[in-house]
mmCIF file of C-alpha atoms in Angstrom:
data_model
loop_
_atom_site.group_PDB
_atom_site.id
_atom_site.type_symbol
_atom_site.label_atom_id
_atom_site.label_comp_id
_atom_site.label_asym_id
_atom_site.label_seq_id
_atom_site.Cartn_x
_atom_site.Cartn_y
_atom_site.Cartn_z
ATOM 1 C CA UNK O 24 23.085 -55.397 33.507
ATOM 2 C CA UNK O 25 19.996 -55.559 31.275
ATOM 3 C CA UNK O 26 18.046 -53.418 33.487
ATOM 4 C CA UNK O 27 20.414 -50.809 33.740
ATOM 5 C CA UNK O 28 20.474 -50.558 30.013
ATOM 6 C CA UNK O 29 16.931 -50.071 30.007
ATOM 7 C CA UNK O 30 17.068 -47.369 32.600
ATOM 8 C CA UNK O 31 19.666 -45.351 30.777
ATOM 9 C CA UNK O 32 17.468 -45.352 27.821
ATOM 10 C CA UNK O 33 14.593 -44.227 29.617
ATOM 11 C CA UNK O 34 16.569 -41.471 31.088
ATOM 12 C CA UNK O 35 17.704 -40.364 27.869
ATOM 13 C CA UNK O 36 14.074 -40.524 26.414
ATOM 14 C CA UNK O 37 12.953 -38.326 29.537
ATOM 15 C CA UNK O 38 15.891 -35.707 29.005
ATOM 16 C CA UNK O 39 15.018 -35.435 25.511
ATOM 17 C CA UNK O 40 11.352 -34.915 26.261
ATOM 18 C CA UNK O 41 12.064 -32.606 28.984
ATOM 19 C CA UNK O 42 14.371 -30.324 26.637
ATOM 20 C CA UNK O 43 11.387 -30.377 23.933
ATOM 21 C CA UNK O 44 9.106 -29.273 26.725
ATOM 22 C CA UNK O 45 11.251 -26.600 27.870
ATOM 23 C CA UNK O 46 11.956 -25.339 24.541
ATOM 24 C CA UNK O 47 8.137 -25.164 23.770
ATOM 25 C CA UNK O 48 7.743 -23.291 26.757
ATOM 26 C CA UNK O 49 10.528 -20.735 26.002
ATOM 27 C CA UNK O 50 9.129 -20.330 22.417
ATOM 28 C CA UNK O 51 5.392 -19.745 23.975
ATOM 29 C CA UNK O 52 7.107 -17.274 26.485
ATOM 30 C CA UNK O 53 8.978 -15.501 23.571
ATOM 31 C CA UNK O 54 5.579 -15.366 21.495
ATOM 32 C CA UNK O 55 4.869 -12.044 20.017
ATOM 33 C CA UNK O 56 2.511 -10.376 23.048
ATOM 34 C CA UNK O 57 2.380 -6.792 21.550
ATOM 35 C CA UNK O 58 2.190 -7.344 17.517
ATOM 36 C CA UNK O 59 2.404 -5.071 14.739
ATOM 37 C CA UNK O 60 1.451 -6.650 11.395
ATOM 38 C CA UNK O 61 3.370 -5.091 8.606
ATOM 39 C CA UNK O 62 1.915 -5.502 4.991
ATOM 40 C CA UNK O 63 3.241 -4.309 1.720
ATOM 41 C CA UNK O 64 1.448 -4.184 -1.714
ATOM 42 C CA UNK O 65 3.472 -4.571 -4.730
ATOM 43 C CA UNK O 66 3.244 -1.229 -6.525
ATOM 44 C CA UNK O 67 5.970 -0.289 -8.900
ATOM 45 C CA UNK O 68 8.689 -2.235 -6.887
ATOM 46 C CA UNK O 69 11.184 0.393 -6.943
ATOM 47 C CA UNK O 70 11.925 -0.171 -3.153
ATOM 48 C CA UNK O 71 11.243 -3.677 -3.010
ATOM 49 C CA UNK O 72 15.037 -4.781 -2.556
ATOM 50 C CA UNK O 73 15.472 -1.964 0.261
ATOM 51 C CA UNK O 74 12.495 -3.360 1.964
ATOM 52 C CA UNK O 75 13.620 -6.934 1.902
ATOM 53 C CA UNK O 76 16.930 -6.149 3.182
ATOM 54 C CA UNK O 77 15.691 -3.880 5.906
ATOM 55 C CA UNK O 78 13.191 -6.863 7.019
ATOM 56 C CA UNK O 79 16.193 -8.925 6.922
ATOM 57 C CA UNK O 80 18.210 -6.717 8.938
ATOM 58 C CA UNK O 81 15.700 -6.359 11.515
ATOM 59 C CA UNK O 82 14.634 -9.927 11.501
ATOM 60 C CA UNK O 83 11.310 -9.023 11.007
ATOM 61 C CA UNK O 84 8.423 -11.099 9.000
ATOM 62 C CA UNK O 85 5.704 -9.297 6.798
ATOM 63 C CA UNK O 86 2.685 -9.930 4.663
ATOM 64 C CA UNK O 87 2.965 -9.194 0.882
ATOM 65 C CA UNK O 88 -0.183 -8.633 -1.385
ATOM 66 C CA UNK O 89 0.658 -9.508 -5.083
ATOM 67 C CA UNK O 90 -0.743 -7.864 -8.069
ATOM 68 C CA UNK O 91 0.804 -7.984 -11.848
ATOM 69 C CA UNK O 92 1.738 -4.409 -11.545
ATOM 70 C CA UNK O 93 4.008 -2.415 -14.096
ATOM 71 C CA UNK O 94 7.356 -1.757 -12.431
ATOM 72 C CA UNK O 95 9.889 0.983 -12.378
ATOM 73 C CA UNK O 96 11.967 -1.384 -14.652
ATOM 74 C CA UNK O 97 9.166 -1.496 -17.271
ATOM 75 C CA UNK O 98 8.163 -5.197 -16.758
ATOM 76 C CA UNK O 99 5.545 -6.461 -14.318
ATOM 77 C CA UNK O 100 5.907 -7.795 -10.852
ATOM 78 C CA UNK O 101 4.751 -11.211 -11.517
ATOM 79 C CA UNK O 102 6.985 -11.619 -14.474
ATOM 80 C CA UNK O 103 9.826 -14.345 -14.500
ATOM 81 C CA UNK O 104 12.269 -11.251 -13.907
ATOM 82 C CA UNK O 105 10.945 -11.229 -10.381
ATOM 83 C CA UNK O 106 11.100 -14.966 -9.822
ATOM 84 C CA UNK O 107 14.310 -14.817 -7.619
ATOM 85 C CA UNK O 108 12.850 -11.723 -5.660
ATOM 86 C CA UNK O 109 9.717 -13.713 -4.676
ATOM 87 C CA UNK O 110 11.589 -16.976 -4.190
ATOM 88 C CA UNK O 111 13.762 -15.426 -1.832
ATOM 89 C CA UNK O 112 10.915 -14.033 0.160
ATOM 90 C CA UNK O 113 9.459 -17.161 0.361
ATOM 91 C CA UNK O 114 12.690 -18.977 2.028
ATOM 92 C CA UNK O 115 12.644 -16.091 4.456
ATOM 93 C CA UNK O 116 9.326 -17.272 5.729
ATOM 94 C CA UNK O 117 7.053 -14.338 5.031
ATOM 95 C CA UNK O 118 3.403 -14.304 4.162
ATOM 96 C CA UNK O 119 1.700 -13.825 0.830
ATOM 97 C CA UNK O 120 -1.825 -13.008 -0.316
ATOM 98 C CA UNK O 121 -3.503 -11.886 -3.529
ATOM 99 C CA UNK O 122 -4.035 -8.312 -4.678
ATOM 100 C CA UNK O 123 -5.832 -9.319 -7.760
ATOM 101 C CA UNK O 124 -3.862 -10.214 -10.843
ATOM 102 C CA UNK O 125 -4.800 -6.959 -12.851
ATOM 103 C CA UNK O 126 -5.249 -4.557 -9.543
ATOM 104 C CA UNK O 127 -8.690 -4.531 -10.077
ATOM 105 C CA UNK O 128 -10.542 -1.743 -8.270
ATOM 106 C CA UNK O 129 -14.164 -2.358 -6.808
ATOM 107 C CA UNK O 130 -16.653 0.248 -8.283
ATOM 108 C CA UNK O 131 -19.911 -0.511 -6.848
ATOM 109 C CA UNK O 132 -22.562 -3.384 -6.285
ATOM 110 C CA UNK O 133 -24.762 -4.347 -9.353
ATOM 111 C CA UNK O 134 -28.340 -5.774 -9.224
ATOM 112 C CA UNK O 135 -28.580 -9.499 -9.682
ATOM 113 C CA UNK O 136 -28.677 -10.710 -13.195
ATOM 114 C CA UNK O 137 -31.682 -12.681 -14.639
ATOM 115 C CA UNK O 138 -30.299 -16.078 -13.317
ATOM 116 C CA UNK O 139 -30.120 -14.464 -9.709
ATOM 117 C CA UNK O 140 -26.444 -14.335 -9.452
ATOM 118 C CA UNK O 141 -25.023 -11.091 -7.603
ATOM 119 C CA UNK O 142 -22.619 -9.027 -9.666
ATOM 120 C CA UNK O 143 -20.192 -6.226 -8.875
ATOM 121 C CA UNK O 144 -18.620 -3.590 -11.140
ATOM 122 C CA UNK O 145 -14.918 -3.569 -11.362
ATOM 123 C CA UNK O 146 -12.259 -1.654 -13.041
ATOM 124 C CA UNK O 147 -8.799 -3.339 -13.593
ATOM 125 C CA UNK O 148 -5.668 -1.281 -13.886
ATOM 126 C CA UNK O 149 -3.540 -3.240 -16.078
ATOM 127 C CA UNK O 150 -3.995 -6.311 -18.068
ATOM 128 C CA UNK O 151 -5.826 -6.743 -21.506
ATOM 129 C CA UNK O 152 -8.910 -4.714 -19.961
ATOM 130 C CA UNK O 153 -7.013 -1.955 -18.486
ATOM 131 C CA UNK O 154 -9.331 0.961 -17.493
ATOM 132 C CA UNK O 155 -12.406 -0.572 -18.806
ATOM 133 C CA UNK O 156 -15.407 -1.038 -16.294
ATOM 134 C CA UNK O 157 -16.788 -4.515 -16.423
ATOM 135 C CA UNK O 158 -19.512 -6.704 -14.350
ATOM 136 C CA UNK O 159 -18.230 -9.426 -12.585
ATOM 137 C CA UNK O 160 -20.254 -12.293 -10.897
ATOM 138 C CA UNK O 161 -18.689 -14.555 -7.816
ATOM 139 C CA UNK O 162 -16.727 -16.823 -10.253
ATOM 140 C CA UNK O 163 -15.148 -14.030 -12.096
ATOM 141 C CA UNK O 164 -14.030 -12.163 -8.734
ATOM 142 C CA UNK O 165 -12.656 -15.679 -7.467
ATOM 143 C CA UNK O 166 -10.920 -16.186 -10.872
ATOM 144 C CA UNK O 167 -9.175 -12.980 -10.627
ATOM 145 C CA UNK O 168 -8.230 -13.475 -7.074
ATOM 146 C CA UNK O 169 -6.797 -16.762 -7.987
ATOM 147 C CA UNK O 170 -4.978 -16.134 -10.854
ATOM 148 C CA UNK O 171 -2.321 -14.464 -8.634
ATOM 149 C CA UNK O 172 -2.081 -17.900 -6.778
ATOM 150 C CA UNK O 173 -1.569 -19.771 -9.821
ATOM 151 C CA UNK O 174 1.199 -17.349 -11.016
ATOM 152 C CA UNK O 175 2.892 -17.459 -7.430
ATOM 153 C CA UNK O 176 2.984 -21.262 -7.582
ATOM 154 C CA UNK O 177 4.676 -20.979 -10.860
ATOM 155 C CA UNK O 178 7.593 -18.534 -9.586
ATOM 156 C CA UNK O 179 7.876 -19.913 -6.038
ATOM 157 C CA UNK O 180 6.210 -23.533 -5.903
ATOM 158 C CA UNK O 181 4.294 -22.333 -3.182
ATOM 159 C CA UNK O 182 0.550 -21.277 -2.895
ATOM 160 C CA UNK O 183 -0.605 -18.179 -1.360
ATOM 161 C CA UNK O 184 -2.101 -17.903 2.054
ATOM 162 C CA UNK O 185 -5.821 -17.479 1.670
ATOM 163 C CA UNK O 186 -6.105 -13.851 2.107
ATOM 164 C CA UNK O 187 -6.479 -11.093 -0.405
ATOM 165 C CA UNK O 188 -6.763 -7.266 -0.421
ATOM 166 C CA UNK O 189 -8.642 -5.127 -2.976
ATOM 167 C CA UNK O 190 -7.017 -2.619 -4.624
ATOM 168 C CA UNK O 191 -7.210 0.597 -2.717
ATOM 169 C CA UNK O 192 -8.791 -1.571 0.060
ATOM 170 C CA UNK O 193 -12.381 -0.481 -1.528
ATOM 171 C CA UNK O 194 -15.035 -3.424 -0.959
ATOM 172 C CA UNK O 195 -18.327 -4.042 -0.023
ATOM 173 C CA UNK O 196 -20.018 -6.828 1.735
ATOM 174 C CA UNK O 197 -21.145 -8.469 -1.386
ATOM 175 C CA UNK O 198 -17.672 -8.628 -2.831
ATOM 176 C CA UNK O 199 -16.152 -9.877 0.511
ATOM 177 C CA UNK O 200 -18.735 -12.692 0.444
ATOM 178 C CA UNK O 201 -17.914 -13.577 -3.139
ATOM 179 C CA UNK O 202 -14.153 -13.846 -2.244
ATOM 180 C CA UNK O 203 -15.062 -15.915 0.782
ATOM 181 C CA UNK O 204 -16.907 -18.311 -1.357
ATOM 182 C CA UNK O 205 -13.567 -19.477 -2.798
ATOM 183 C CA UNK O 206 -11.709 -19.354 0.556
ATOM 184 C CA UNK O 207 -10.203 -15.936 0.611
ATOM 185 C CA UNK O 208 -10.604 -13.500 3.613
ATOM 186 C CA UNK O 209 -10.232 -9.996 3.045
ATOM 187 C CA UNK O 210 -7.237 -8.176 4.758
ATOM 188 C CA UNK O 211 -7.378 -4.323 5.227
ATOM 189 C CA UNK O 212 -5.434 -2.188 7.618
ATOM 190 C CA UNK O 213 -6.109 -0.152 10.561
ATOM 191 C CA UNK O 214 -6.938 3.537 10.211
ATOM 192 C CA UNK O 215 -3.120 4.493 11.806
ATOM 193 C CA UNK O 216 -1.793 1.590 9.969
ATOM 194 C CA UNK O 217 -2.035 3.652 6.806
ATOM 195 C CA UNK O 218 1.670 4.587 6.623
ATOM 196 C CA UNK O 219 1.379 7.373 4.041
ATOM 197 C CA UNK O 220 3.910 6.384 1.241
ATOM 198 C CA UNK O 221 1.882 7.110 -1.872
ATOM 199 C CA UNK O 222 0.934 10.633 -0.098
ATOM 200 C CA UNK O 223 2.558 13.827 -1.642
ATOM 201 C CA UNK O 224 6.148 14.161 -0.049
ATOM 202 C CA UNK O 225 5.816 17.956 0.008
ATOM 203 C CA UNK O 226 2.783 17.950 2.179
ATOM 204 C CA UNK O 227 3.786 14.909 3.825
ATOM 205 C CA UNK O 228 7.420 14.823 4.406
ATOM 206 C CA UNK O 229 9.243 11.391 5.540
ATOM 207 C CA UNK O 230 10.167 12.849 9.151
ATOM 208 C CA UNK O 231 6.416 13.696 9.515
ATOM 209 C CA UNK O 232 5.244 10.310 8.563
ATOM 210 C CA UNK O 233 7.553 8.703 10.723
ATOM 211 C CA UNK O 234 6.559 10.490 14.043
ATOM 212 C CA UNK O 235 2.954 10.017 13.093
ATOM 213 C CA UNK O 236 3.196 6.188 12.518
ATOM 214 C CA UNK O 237 5.268 5.838 16.012
ATOM 215 C CA UNK O 238 2.653 7.760 17.697
ATOM 216 C CA UNK O 239 -0.352 6.444 16.388
ATOM 217 C CA UNK O 240 0.257 2.767 15.605
ATOM 218 C CA UNK O 241 -0.748 0.432 18.421
ATOM 219 C CA UNK O 242 -0.250 -3.255 19.123
ATOM 220 C CA UNK O 243 -2.685 -5.620 17.048
ATOM 221 C CA UNK O 244 -2.677 -2.946 14.227
ATOM 222 C CA UNK O 245 -2.021 -3.956 10.583
ATOM 223 C CA UNK O 246 0.044 -1.440 8.438
ATOM 224 C CA UNK O 247 0.278 -0.693 4.778
ATOM 225 C CA UNK O 248 2.953 0.413 2.635
ATOM 226 C CA UNK O 249 4.102 -0.450 -0.860
ATOM 227 C CA UNK O 250 7.188 -1.941 -2.364
ATOM 228 C CA UNK O 251 7.193 1.390 -4.680
ATOM 229 C CA UNK O 252 4.807 3.950 -5.626
ATOM 230 C CA UNK O 253 4.807 6.323 -8.540
ATOM 231 C CA UNK O 254 2.868 9.227 -6.872
ATOM 232 C CA UNK O 255 5.639 10.086 -4.302
ATOM 233 C CA UNK O 256 8.915 12.108 -5.316
ATOM 234 C CA UNK O 257 10.773 11.272 -1.906
ATOM 235 C CA UNK O 258 10.649 7.606 -1.419
ATOM 236 C CA UNK O 259 9.278 6.568 1.954
ATOM 237 C CA UNK O 260 10.875 3.051 2.597
ATOM 238 C CA UNK O 261 14.689 4.095 2.336
ATOM 239 C CA UNK O 262 14.099 6.659 4.829
ATOM 240 C CA UNK O 263 11.167 5.573 7.441
ATOM 241 C CA UNK O 264 10.949 2.045 7.385
ATOM 242 C CA UNK O 265 14.081 0.901 9.426
ATOM 243 C CA UNK O 266 13.696 3.767 12.110
ATOM 244 C CA UNK O 267 10.252 3.206 12.273
ATOM 245 C CA UNK O 268 10.603 -0.713 13.141
ATOM 246 C CA UNK O 269 13.271 0.339 15.574
ATOM 247 C CA UNK O 270 11.145 2.843 17.379
ATOM 248 C CA UNK O 271 8.215 0.288 17.516
ATOM 249 C CA UNK O 272 10.846 -2.196 19.157
ATOM 250 C CA UNK O 273 11.816 0.394 21.707
ATOM 251 C CA UNK O 274 8.270 0.645 22.767
ATOM 252 C CA UNK O 275 8.223 -3.098 23.260
ATOM 253 C CA UNK O 276 6.209 -3.778 19.884
ATOM 254 C CA UNK O 277 6.949 -7.029 18.090
ATOM 255 C CA UNK O 278 6.406 -8.292 14.580
ATOM 256 C CA UNK O 279 4.364 -11.217 13.230
ATOM 257 C CA UNK O 280 2.618 -12.515 10.345
ATOM 258 C CA UNK O 281 -1.250 -12.458 10.198
ATOM 259 C CA UNK O 282 -2.890 -15.011 12.079
ATOM 260 C CA UNK O 283 -5.030 -16.833 9.841
ATOM 261 C CA UNK O 284 -8.683 -17.298 10.536
ATOM 262 C CA UNK O 285 -8.498 -15.016 13.764
ATOM 263 C CA UNK O 286 -9.865 -11.478 14.270
ATOM 264 C CA UNK O 287 -6.830 -10.826 16.243
ATOM 265 C CA UNK O 288 -5.336 -8.518 13.760
ATOM 266 C CA UNK O 289 -8.477 -6.477 13.413
ATOM 267 C CA UNK O 290 -8.835 -6.659 9.336
ATOM 268 C CA UNK O 291 -11.142 -3.921 8.029
#
């Protein structure tokens, strides 16, 4: 009787192990083979809830790059008033990176100072030094990127992923090296992945942008749009995002967060 009891336990253990292995195999079989990487910069947040609702409805994960930008409500995207929004996105399993706290634009590399420290010229769009050109060394660049991480943890109890995107996507090898020293890898976007939501809606209507993205974006491409943009009259996301996702799905494409530490997503 004792031997039979041991045999039953062994059989149950084996069965559970087999189910686990089969589950892992099925998960691997369902892995994203033709991925597109959707990314969104904060912008003015006017369509943030719309984007979130579409991603949820389509069961798609994306990567958000956060800066403390002025929103359509008159507040800022990393204010406490946006805490529920970011907490909900964390619960949904999205990915998050820094877009520099004050949405700081890279201007040019500068000669090293007397101490031999590399420097870059930067221009913040927001904050106490908005629109003032300033010189920054590597430590200051890292501090600017990390300010988003500090604030995001306060809002969501979760750190950022170790990725960042420069304002406007403008960088230099020197700037990238500075950020890498504090553990942040820069993520740009594929040329075809520029989805055009910041372009003039008169010259680039939504239907034309939809058709271009369906035609041009290929598996492995990183795309870029915003959670709201001041410069476009006819908002892009409410009209284009869902049919775009559905069109890519019909082509056999799938969606994933960025593979950290991998060149697979072809960042530029």
